[in-house]
């Protein structure tokens, strides 16, 4: 089911101030897509999600689900949440501790007045889907965090929603379980062929789960695209930095070729991808991910993208070393193979491929 949002603006009034939680948001979420809203705290993710659900009343704009307009200020349309055909999973699971699994999952159907036999069958089917078959009579309090999360998922799915919405559903799980659950969830949602809208401020979760990520800042969508597009070739320095660790080096473009451009920077000339077609004389930022900076045995700094630096702030984290390379007054963050014989203060040469760094407008 496709979701369309047009010109959505939401203002909150608090302590005499106006807060623009959503600022003219326009987007289309495709059918059968796992769509993630990602952004720092307070950027408006939850307000947007709650507006789609119908729990928030925006000030301007229009929201459609499939062919139906569910909210429009101008046309004076408001379809209540329970009639929008949506399922929702919250951060706190919101499952009821005094009920067993069956009653928790079957609650939305009981509310609809569905006959008991049908409820029994639908709950059983849904529990099978989330791999909690046979858990019907287990009290909700006697479930692990991951199982409670799956009960919440089953309850959101039991009424066969057209769209399912998640508000940071994994943030209460411990790190290991969160990793496992996000893999399961992606496989599960892809298999279901349902449109899912997912809110998180965790970039790894967004990259791992999504078909499309929309990065928000201050009530606006800054950029939208596939995880790879956003990670490897974002359009904005803010997005490049938010989606992963990134070295952002400022400079001026001195030369352009078909796909690449040279940026004159404080550490020297850097050549990188110029997919945004910036031109000579423009100020720009080169984005280089730490994992693409490699130690090299070539010590000719006249060669392209080879620099001499000194290792600083080196820490061993098992799978790699993390550290900073000081080149003149610039620090570049990097990750280094754990097998390298390297120490703080080591003089080193680094290189990075011109295919692995990209220019954005500053
Ligand atoms: P988080 O990741 O911290 O949950 P978020 O991106 O979901 O943040 P929102 O909860 O949508 O952000 O809030 C957007 C802005 O609106 C913030 O500045 C927040 O303080 C403000 N806000 C949210 N709800 C209200 C409210 N009921 N009254 C006043 N201001 C609010």
mmCIF file with all atom_site columns, N, CA, C and O in Angstrom, residues 159-203:
data_model
loop_
_atom_site.group_PDB
_atom_site.id
_atom_site.type_symbol
_atom_site.label_atom_id
_atom_site.label_alt_id
_atom_site.label_comp_id
_atom_site.label_asym_id
_atom_site.label_entity_id
_atom_site.label_seq_id
_atom_site.pdbx_PDB_ins_code
_atom_site.Cartn_x
_atom_site.Cartn_y
_atom_site.Cartn_z
_atom_site.occupancy
_atom_site.B_iso_or_equiv
_atom_site.pdbx_formal_charge
_atom_site.auth_seq_id
_atom_site.auth_comp_id
_atom_site.auth_asym_id
_atom_site.auth_atom_id
_atom_site.pdbx_PDB_model_num
ATOM 1   N N  . UNK A 1 159 ? -4.707 -8.152  12.835 1.00 0.00 ? 159 UNK A N  1
ATOM 2   C CA . UNK A 1 159 ? -5.871 -7.634  12.102 1.00 0.00 ? 159 UNK A CA 1
ATOM 3   C C  . UNK A 1 159 ? -5.566 -7.437  10.617 1.00 0.00 ? 159 UNK A C  1
ATOM 4   O O  . UNK A 1 159 ? -6.320 -6.786  9.899  1.00 0.00 ? 159 UNK A O  1
ATOM 5   N N  . UNK A 1 160 ? -4.432 -8.037  10.165 1.00 0.00 ? 160 UNK A N  1
ATOM 6   C CA . UNK A 1 160 ? -4.002 -7.955  8.761  1.00 0.00 ? 160 UNK A CA 1
ATOM 7   C C  . UNK A 1 160 ? -3.964 -6.512  8.261  1.00 0.00 ? 160 UNK A C  1
ATOM 8   O O  . UNK A 1 160 ? -4.716 -6.135  7.346  1.00 0.00 ? 160 UNK A O  1
ATOM 9   N N  . UNK A 1 161 ? -3.089 -5.711  8.868  1.00 0.00 ? 161 UNK A N  1
ATOM 10  C CA . UNK A 1 161 ? -3.037 -4.293  8.465  1.00 0.00 ? 161 UNK A CA 1
ATOM 11  C C  . UNK A 1 161 ? -2.451 -4.126  7.065  1.00 0.00 ? 161 UNK A C  1
ATOM 12  O O  . UNK A 1 161 ? -1.735 -5.002  6.583  1.00 0.00 ? 161 UNK A O  1
ATOM 13  N N  . UNK A 1 162 ? -2.757 -2.957  6.457  1.00 0.00 ? 162 UNK A N  1
ATOM 14  C CA . UNK A 1 162 ? -2.221 -2.660  5.130  1.00 0.00 ? 162 UNK A CA 1
ATOM 15  C C  . UNK A 1 162 ? -0.793 -2.143  5.274  1.00 0.00 ? 162 UNK A C  1
ATOM 16  O O  . UNK A 1 162 ? 0.036  -2.263  4.399  1.00 0.00 ? 162 UNK A O  1
ATOM 17  N N  . UNK A 1 163 ? -0.569 -1.532  6.421  1.00 0.00 ? 163 UNK A N  1
ATOM 18  C CA . UNK A 1 163 ? 0.741  -0.924  6.689  1.00 0.00 ? 163 UNK A CA 1
ATOM 19  C C  . UNK A 1 163 ? 1.068  -1.169  8.158  1.00 0.00 ? 163 UNK A C  1
ATOM 20  O O  . UNK A 1 163 ? 0.177  -1.133  9.000  1.00 0.00 ? 163 UNK A O  1
ATOM 21  N N  . UNK A 1 164 ? 2.354  -1.431  8.451  1.00 0.00 ? 164 UNK A N  1
ATOM 22  C CA . UNK A 1 164 ? 2.737  -1.586  9.854  1.00 0.00 ? 164 UNK A CA 1
ATOM 23  C C  . UNK A 1 164 ? 3.777  -0.525  10.201 1.00 0.00 ? 164 UNK A C  1
ATOM 24  O O  . UNK A 1 164 ? 4.669  -0.236  9.399  1.00 0.00 ? 164 UNK A O  1
ATOM 25  N N  . UNK A 1 165 ? 3.604  0.072   11.368 1.00 0.00 ? 165 UNK A N  1
ATOM 26  C CA . UNK A 1 165 ? 4.500  1.155   11.773 1.00 0.00 ? 165 UNK A CA 1
ATOM 27  C C  . UNK A 1 165 ? 5.243  0.774   13.043 1.00 0.00 ? 165 UNK A C  1
ATOM 28  O O  . UNK A 1 165 ? 4.641  0.205   13.972 1.00 0.00 ? 165 UNK A O  1
ATOM 29  N N  . UNK A 1 166 ? 6.514  1.096   13.071 1.00 0.00 ? 166 UNK A N  1
ATOM 30  C CA . UNK A 1 166 ? 7.352  0.747   14.227 1.00 0.00 ? 166 UNK A CA 1
ATOM 31  C C  . UNK A 1 166 ? 8.001  2.005   14.787 1.00 0.00 ? 166 UNK A C  1
ATOM 32  O O  . UNK A 1 166 ? 8.650  2.741   14.040 1.00 0.00 ? 166 UNK A O  1
ATOM 33  N N  . UNK A 1 167 ? 7.851  2.229   16.089 1.00 0.00 ? 167 UNK A N  1
ATOM 34  C CA . UNK A 1 167 ? 8.526  3.360   16.718 1.00 0.00 ? 167 UNK A CA 1
ATOM 35  C C  . UNK A 1 167 ? 9.633  2.844   17.631 1.00 0.00 ? 167 UNK A C  1
ATOM 36  O O  . UNK A 1 167 ? 9.362  2.421   18.750 1.00 0.00 ? 167 UNK A O  1
ATOM 37  N N  . UNK A 1 168 ? 10.840 2.818   17.139 1.00 0.00 ? 168 UNK A N  1
ATOM 38  C CA . UNK A 1 168 ? 12.019 2.328   17.872 1.00 0.00 ? 168 UNK A CA 1
ATOM 39  C C  . UNK A 1 168 ? 11.735 1.026   18.622 1.00 0.00 ? 168 UNK A C  1
ATOM 40  O O  . UNK A 1 168 ? 11.947 0.953   19.833 1.00 0.00 ? 168 UNK A O  1
ATOM 41  N N  . UNK A 1 169 ? 11.252 -0.023  17.934 1.00 0.00 ? 169 UNK A N  1
ATOM 42  C CA . UNK A 1 169 ? 10.776 -1.213  18.639 1.00 0.00 ? 169 UNK A CA 1
ATOM 43  C C  . UNK A 1 169 ? 11.894 -2.038  19.270 1.00 0.00 ? 169 UNK A C  1
ATOM 44  O O  . UNK A 1 169 ? 11.601 -2.870  20.121 1.00 0.00 ? 169 UNK A O  1
ATOM 45  N N  . UNK A 1 170 ? 13.138 -1.814  18.882 1.00 0.00 ? 170 UNK A N  1
ATOM 46  C CA . UNK A 1 170 ? 14.204 -2.679  19.397 1.00 0.00 ? 170 UNK A CA 1
ATOM 47  C C  . UNK A 1 170 ? 15.043 -1.998  20.475 1.00 0.00 ? 170 UNK A C  1
ATOM 48  O O  . UNK A 1 170 ? 15.970 -2.605  21.007 1.00 0.00 ? 170 UNK A O  1
ATOM 49  N N  . UNK A 1 171 ? 14.690 -0.755  20.798 1.00 0.00 ? 171 UNK A N  1
ATOM 50  C CA . UNK A 1 171 ? 15.617 -0.015  21.664 1.00 0.00 ? 171 UNK A CA 1
ATOM 51  C C  . UNK A 1 171 ? 15.654 -0.530  23.103 1.00 0.00 ? 171 UNK A C  1
ATOM 52  O O  . UNK A 1 171 ? 16.581 -0.219  23.828 1.00 0.00 ? 171 UNK A O  1
ATOM 53  N N  . UNK A 1 172 ? 14.676 -1.331  23.505 1.00 0.00 ? 172 UNK A N  1
ATOM 54  C CA . UNK A 1 172 ? 14.729 -1.872  24.875 1.00 0.00 ? 172 UNK A CA 1
ATOM 55  C C  . UNK A 1 172 ? 15.384 -3.247  24.955 1.00 0.00 ? 172 UNK A C  1
ATOM 56  O O  . UNK A 1 172 ? 15.429 -3.854  26.022 1.00 0.00 ? 172 UNK A O  1
ATOM 57  N N  . UNK A 1 173 ? 15.857 -3.753  23.813 1.00 0.00 ? 173 UNK A N  1
ATOM 58  C CA . UNK A 1 173 ? 16.511 -5.065  23.823 1.00 0.00 ? 173 UNK A CA 1
ATOM 59  C C  . UNK A 1 173 ? 18.017 -4.870  24.001 1.00 0.00 ? 173 UNK A C  1
ATOM 60  O O  . UNK A 1 173 ? 18.568 -3.843  23.597 1.00 0.00 ? 173 UNK A O  1
ATOM 61  N N  . UNK A 1 174 ? 18.681 -5.904  24.574 1.00 0.00 ? 174 UNK A N  1
ATOM 62  C CA . UNK A 1 174 ? 20.131 -5.738  24.714 1.00 0.00 ? 174 UNK A CA 1
ATOM 63  C C  . UNK A 1 174 ? 20.795 -5.865  23.332 1.00 0.00 ? 174 UNK A C  1
ATOM 64  O O  . UNK A 1 174 ? 20.187 -6.332  22.372 1.00 0.00 ? 174 UNK A O  1
ATOM 65  N N  . UNK A 1 175 ? 22.062 -5.433  23.255 1.00 0.00 ? 175 UNK A N  1
ATOM 66  C CA . UNK A 1 175 ? 22.722 -5.255  21.950 1.00 0.00 ? 175 UNK A CA 1
ATOM 67  C C  . UNK A 1 175 ? 22.679 -6.507  21.079 1.00 0.00 ? 175 UNK A C  1
ATOM 68  O O  . UNK A 1 175 ? 22.398 -6.448  19.885 1.00 0.00 ? 175 UNK A O  1
ATOM 69  N N  . UNK A 1 176 ? 22.926 -7.676  21.696 1.00 0.00 ? 176 UNK A N  1
ATOM 70  C CA . UNK A 1 176 ? 23.018 -8.911  20.913 1.00 0.00 ? 176 UNK A CA 1
ATOM 71  C C  . UNK A 1 176 ? 21.636 -9.306  20.361 1.00 0.00 ? 176 UNK A C  1
ATOM 72  O O  . UNK A 1 176 ? 21.494 -9.656  19.199 1.00 0.00 ? 176 UNK A O  1
ATOM 73  N N  . UNK A 1 177 ? 20.645 -9.219  21.240 1.00 0.00 ? 177 UNK A N  1
ATOM 74  C CA . UNK A 1 177 ? 19.284 -9.573  20.835 1.00 0.00 ? 177 UNK A CA 1
ATOM 75  C C  . UNK A 1 177 ? 18.762 -8.590  19.773 1.00 0.00 ? 177 UNK A C  1
ATOM 76  O O  . UNK A 1 177 ? 18.040 -8.969  18.841 1.00 0.00 ? 177 UNK A O  1
ATOM 77  N N  . UNK A 1 178 ? 19.160 -7.338  19.919 1.00 0.00 ? 178 UNK A N  1
ATOM 78  C CA . UNK A 1 178 ? 18.737 -6.318  18.956 1.00 0.00 ? 178 UNK A CA 1
ATOM 79  C C  . UNK A 1 178 ? 19.273 -6.669  17.560 1.00 0.00 ? 178 UNK A C  1
ATOM 80  O O  . UNK A 1 178 ? 18.570 -6.596  16.569 1.00 0.00 ? 178 UNK A O  1
ATOM 81  N N  . UNK A 1 179 ? 20.514 -7.119  17.522 1.00 0.00 ? 179 UNK A N  1
ATOM 82  C CA . UNK A 1 179 ? 21.137 -7.484  16.255 1.00 0.00 ? 179 UNK A CA 1
ATOM 83  C C  . UNK A 1 179 ? 20.398 -8.661  15.612 1.00 0.00 ? 179 UNK A C  1
ATOM 84  O O  . UNK A 1 179 ? 20.072 -8.637  14.431 1.00 0.00 ? 179 UNK A O  1
ATOM 85  N N  . UNK A 1 180 ? 20.120 -9.692  16.440 1.00 0.00 ? 180 UNK A N  1
ATOM 86  C CA . UNK A 1 180 ? 19.415 -10.872 15.915 1.00 0.00 ? 180 UNK A CA 1
ATOM 87  C C  . UNK A 1 180 ? 18.017 -10.485 15.454 1.00 0.00 ? 180 UNK A C  1
ATOM 88  O O  . UNK A 1 180 ? 17.564 -10.886 14.380 1.00 0.00 ? 180 UNK A O  1
ATOM 89  N N  . UNK A 1 181 ? 17.309 -9.689  16.282 1.00 0.00 ? 181 UNK A N  1
ATOM 90  C CA . UNK A 1 181 ? 15.916 -9.365  15.982 1.00 0.00 ? 181 UNK A CA 1
ATOM 91  C C  . UNK A 1 181 ? 15.799 -8.529  14.711 1.00 0.00 ? 181 UNK A C  1
ATOM 92  O O  . UNK A 1 181 ? 14.876 -8.698  13.936 1.00 0.00 ? 181 UNK A O  1
ATOM 93  N N  . UNK A 1 182 ? 16.755 -7.621  14.485 1.00 0.00 ? 182 UNK A N  1
ATOM 94  C CA . UNK A 1 182 ? 16.622 -6.795  13.279 1.00 0.00 ? 182 UNK A CA 1
ATOM 95  C C  . UNK A 1 182 ? 16.806 -7.627  12.011 1.00 0.00 ? 182 UNK A C  1
ATOM 96  O O  . UNK A 1 182 ? 16.173 -7.358  11.001 1.00 0.00 ? 182 UNK A O  1
ATOM 97  N N  . UNK A 1 183 ? 17.650 -8.671  12.100 1.00 0.00 ? 183 UNK A N  1
ATOM 98  C CA . UNK A 1 183 ? 17.806 -9.557  10.935 1.00 0.00 ? 183 UNK A CA 1
ATOM 99  C C  . UNK A 1 183 ? 16.503 -10.309 10.688 1.00 0.00 ? 183 UNK A C  1
ATOM 100 O O  . UNK A 1 183 ? 16.011 -10.378 9.573  1.00 0.00 ? 183 UNK A O  1
ATOM 101 N N  . UNK A 1 184 ? 15.967 -10.885 11.792 1.00 0.00 ? 184 UNK A N  1
ATOM 102 C CA . UNK A 1 184 ? 14.695 -11.630 11.692 1.00 0.00 ? 184 UNK A CA 1
ATOM 103 C C  . UNK A 1 184 ? 13.600 -10.743 11.130 1.00 0.00 ? 184 UNK A C  1
ATOM 104 O O  . UNK A 1 184 ? 12.810 -11.158 10.296 1.00 0.00 ? 184 UNK A O  1
ATOM 105 N N  . UNK A 1 185 ? 13.555 -9.506  11.630 1.00 0.00 ? 185 UNK A N  1
ATOM 106 C CA . UNK A 1 185 ? 12.479 -8.594  11.261 1.00 0.00 ? 185 UNK A CA 1
ATOM 107 C C  . UNK A 1 185 ? 12.525 -8.269  9.762  1.00 0.00 ? 185 UNK A C  1
ATOM 108 O O  . UNK A 1 185 ? 11.503 -8.231  9.094  1.00 0.00 ? 185 UNK A O  1
ATOM 109 N N  . UNK A 1 186 ? 13.715 -8.075  9.250  1.00 0.00 ? 186 UNK A N  1
ATOM 110 C CA . UNK A 1 186 ? 13.845 -7.762  7.811  1.00 0.00 ? 186 UNK A CA 1
ATOM 111 C C  . UNK A 1 186 ? 13.345 -8.957  6.982  1.00 0.00 ? 186 UNK A C  1
ATOM 112 O O  . UNK A 1 186 ? 12.559 -8.796  6.060  1.00 0.00 ? 186 UNK A O  1
ATOM 113 N N  . UNK A 1 187 ? 13.813 -10.164 7.355  1.00 0.00 ? 187 UNK A N  1
ATOM 114 C CA . UNK A 1 187 ? 13.394 -11.354 6.614  1.00 0.00 ? 187 UNK A CA 1
ATOM 115 C C  . UNK A 1 187 ? 11.873 -11.495 6.701  1.00 0.00 ? 187 UNK A C  1
ATOM 116 O O  . UNK A 1 187 ? 11.188 -11.759 5.713  1.00 0.00 ? 187 UNK A O  1
ATOM 117 N N  . UNK A 1 188 ? 11.373 -11.287 7.907  1.00 0.00 ? 188 UNK A N  1
ATOM 118 C CA . UNK A 1 188 ? 9.949  -11.449 8.171  1.00 0.00 ? 188 UNK A CA 1
ATOM 119 C C  . UNK A 1 188 ? 9.108  -10.455 7.356  1.00 0.00 ? 188 UNK A C  1
ATOM 120 O O  . UNK A 1 188 ? 8.160  -10.843 6.660  1.00 0.00 ? 188 UNK A O  1
ATOM 121 N N  . UNK A 1 189 ? 9.490  -9.186  7.400  1.00 0.00 ? 189 UNK A N  1
ATOM 122 C CA . UNK A 1 189 ? 8.691  -8.155  6.720  1.00 0.00 ? 189 UNK A CA 1
ATOM 123 C C  . UNK A 1 189 ? 8.782  -8.307  5.199  1.00 0.00 ? 189 UNK A C  1
ATOM 124 O O  . UNK A 1 189 ? 7.798  -8.125  4.492  1.00 0.00 ? 189 UNK A O  1
ATOM 125 N N  . UNK A 1 190 ? 9.954  -8.696  4.714  1.00 0.00 ? 190 UNK A N  1
ATOM 126 C CA . UNK A 1 190 ? 10.115 -8.890  3.273  1.00 0.00 ? 190 UNK A CA 1
ATOM 127 C C  . UNK A 1 190 ? 9.213  -10.033 2.816  1.00 0.00 ? 190 UNK A C  1
ATOM 128 O O  . UNK A 1 190 ? 8.537  -9.927  1.791  1.00 0.00 ? 190 UNK A O  1
ATOM 129 N N  . UNK A 1 191 ? 9.181  -11.114 3.627  1.00 0.00 ? 191 UNK A N  1
ATOM 130 C CA . UNK A 1 191 ? 8.345  -12.276 3.289  1.00 0.00 ? 191 UNK A CA 1
ATOM 131 C C  . UNK A 1 191 ? 6.866  -11.938 3.308  1.00 0.00 ? 191 UNK A C  1
ATOM 132 O O  . UNK A 1 191 ? 6.075  -12.480 2.531  1.00 0.00 ? 191 UNK A O  1
ATOM 133 N N  . UNK A 1 192 ? 6.493  -11.030 4.183  1.00 0.00 ? 192 UNK A N  1
ATOM 134 C CA . UNK A 1 192 ? 5.080  -10.674 4.355  1.00 0.00 ? 192 UNK A CA 1
ATOM 135 C C  . UNK A 1 192 ? 4.570  -9.806  3.197  1.00 0.00 ? 192 UNK A C  1
ATOM 136 O O  . UNK A 1 192 ? 3.372  -9.754  2.923  1.00 0.00 ? 192 UNK A O  1
ATOM 137 N N  . UNK A 1 193 ? 5.518  -9.094  2.532  1.00 0.00 ? 193 UNK A N  1
ATOM 138 C CA . UNK A 1 193 ? 5.125  -8.205  1.427  1.00 0.00 ? 193 UNK A CA 1
ATOM 139 C C  . UNK A 1 193 ? 4.227  -7.082  1.892  1.00 0.00 ? 193 UNK A C  1
ATOM 140 O O  . UNK A 1 193 ? 3.190  -6.815  1.302  1.00 0.00 ? 193 UNK A O  1
ATOM 141 N N  . UNK A 1 194 ? 4.635  -6.425  2.958  1.00 0.00 ? 194 UNK A N  1
ATOM 142 C CA . UNK A 1 194 ? 3.796  -5.377  3.551  1.00 0.00 ? 194 UNK A CA 1
ATOM 143 C C  . UNK A 1 194 ? 4.601  -4.066  3.553  1.00 0.00 ? 194 UNK A C  1
ATOM 144 O O  . UNK A 1 194 ? 5.831  -4.099  3.553  1.00 0.00 ? 194 UNK A O  1
ATOM 145 N N  . UNK A 1 195 ? 3.914  -2.942  3.522  1.00 0.00 ? 195 UNK A N  1
ATOM 146 C CA . UNK A 1 195 ? 4.616  -1.660  3.672  1.00 0.00 ? 195 UNK A CA 1
ATOM 147 C C  . UNK A 1 195 ? 4.882  -1.442  5.155  1.00 0.00 ? 195 UNK A C  1
ATOM 148 O O  . UNK A 1 195 ? 3.975  -1.574  5.976  1.00 0.00 ? 195 UNK A O  1
ATOM 149 N N  . UNK A 1 196 ? 6.131  -1.147  5.480  1.00 0.00 ? 196 UNK A N  1
ATOM 150 C CA . UNK A 1 196 ? 6.479  -0.913  6.886  1.00 0.00 ? 196 UNK A CA 1
ATOM 151 C C  . UNK A 1 196 ? 7.160  0.432   7.018  1.00 0.00 ? 196 UNK A C  1
ATOM 152 O O  . UNK A 1 196 ? 8.004  0.790   6.194  1.00 0.00 ? 196 UNK A O  1
ATOM 153 N N  . UNK A 1 197 ? 6.766  1.180   8.031  1.00 0.00 ? 197 UNK A N  1
ATOM 154 C CA . UNK A 1 197 ? 7.435  2.461   8.304  1.00 0.00 ? 197 UNK A CA 1
ATOM 155 C C  . UNK A 1 197 ? 8.091  2.339   9.672  1.00 0.00 ? 197 UNK A C  1
ATOM 156 O O  . UNK A 1 197 ? 7.437  1.952   10.654 1.00 0.00 ? 197 UNK A O  1
ATOM 157 N N  . UNK A 1 198 ? 9.363  2.624   9.704  1.00 0.00 ? 198 UNK A N  1
ATOM 158 C CA . UNK A 1 198 ? 10.169 2.300   10.865 1.00 0.00 ? 198 UNK A CA 1
ATOM 159 C C  . UNK A 1 198 ? 10.876 3.566   11.341 1.00 0.00 ? 198 UNK A C  1
ATOM 160 O O  . UNK A 1 198 ? 11.499 4.272   10.535 1.00 0.00 ? 198 UNK A O  1
ATOM 161 N N  . UNK A 1 199 ? 10.766 3.882   12.616 1.00 0.00 ? 199 UNK A N  1
ATOM 162 C CA . UNK A 1 199 ? 11.435 5.068   13.160 1.00 0.00 ? 199 UNK A CA 1
ATOM 163 C C  . UNK A 1 199 ? 12.607 4.641   14.024 1.00 0.00 ? 199 UNK A C  1
ATOM 164 O O  . UNK A 1 199 ? 12.459 3.781   14.892 1.00 0.00 ? 199 UNK A O  1
ATOM 165 N N  . UNK A 1 200 ? 13.755 5.221   13.783 1.00 0.00 ? 200 UNK A N  1
ATOM 166 C CA . UNK A 1 200 ? 14.907 4.918   14.637 1.00 0.00 ? 200 UNK A CA 1
ATOM 167 C C  . UNK A 1 200 ? 15.914 6.058   14.591 1.00 0.00 ? 200 UNK A C  1
ATOM 168 O O  . UNK A 1 200 ? 15.906 6.866   13.665 1.00 0.00 ? 200 UNK A O  1
ATOM 169 N N  . UNK A 1 201 ? 16.763 6.135   15.624 1.00 0.00 ? 201 UNK A N  1
ATOM 170 C CA . UNK A 1 201 ? 17.898 7.062   15.501 1.00 0.00 ? 201 UNK A CA 1
ATOM 171 C C  . UNK A 1 201 ? 19.197 6.258   15.416 1.00 0.00 ? 201 UNK A C  1
ATOM 172 O O  . UNK A 1 201 ? 20.283 6.804   15.460 1.00 0.00 ? 201 UNK A O  1
ATOM 173 N N  . UNK A 1 202 ? 19.022 4.906   15.258 1.00 0.00 ? 202 UNK A N  1
ATOM 174 C CA . UNK A 1 202 ? 20.181 4.017   15.194 1.00 0.00 ? 202 UNK A CA 1
ATOM 175 C C  . UNK A 1 202 ? 20.515 3.756   13.719 1.00 0.00 ? 202 UNK A C  1
ATOM 176 O O  . UNK A 1 202 ? 19.773 3.095   12.994 1.00 0.00 ? 202 UNK A O  1
ATOM 177 N N  . UNK A 1 203 ? 21.650 4.280   13.268 1.00 0.00 ? 203 UNK A N  1
ATOM 178 C CA . UNK A 1 203 ? 21.987 4.224   11.841 1.00 0.00 ? 203 UNK A CA 1
ATOM 179 C C  . UNK A 1 203 ? 22.214 2.788   11.350 1.00 0.00 ? 203 UNK A C  1
ATOM 180 O O  . UNK A 1 203 ? 21.849 2.444   10.240 1.00 0.00 ? 203 UNK A O  1
#
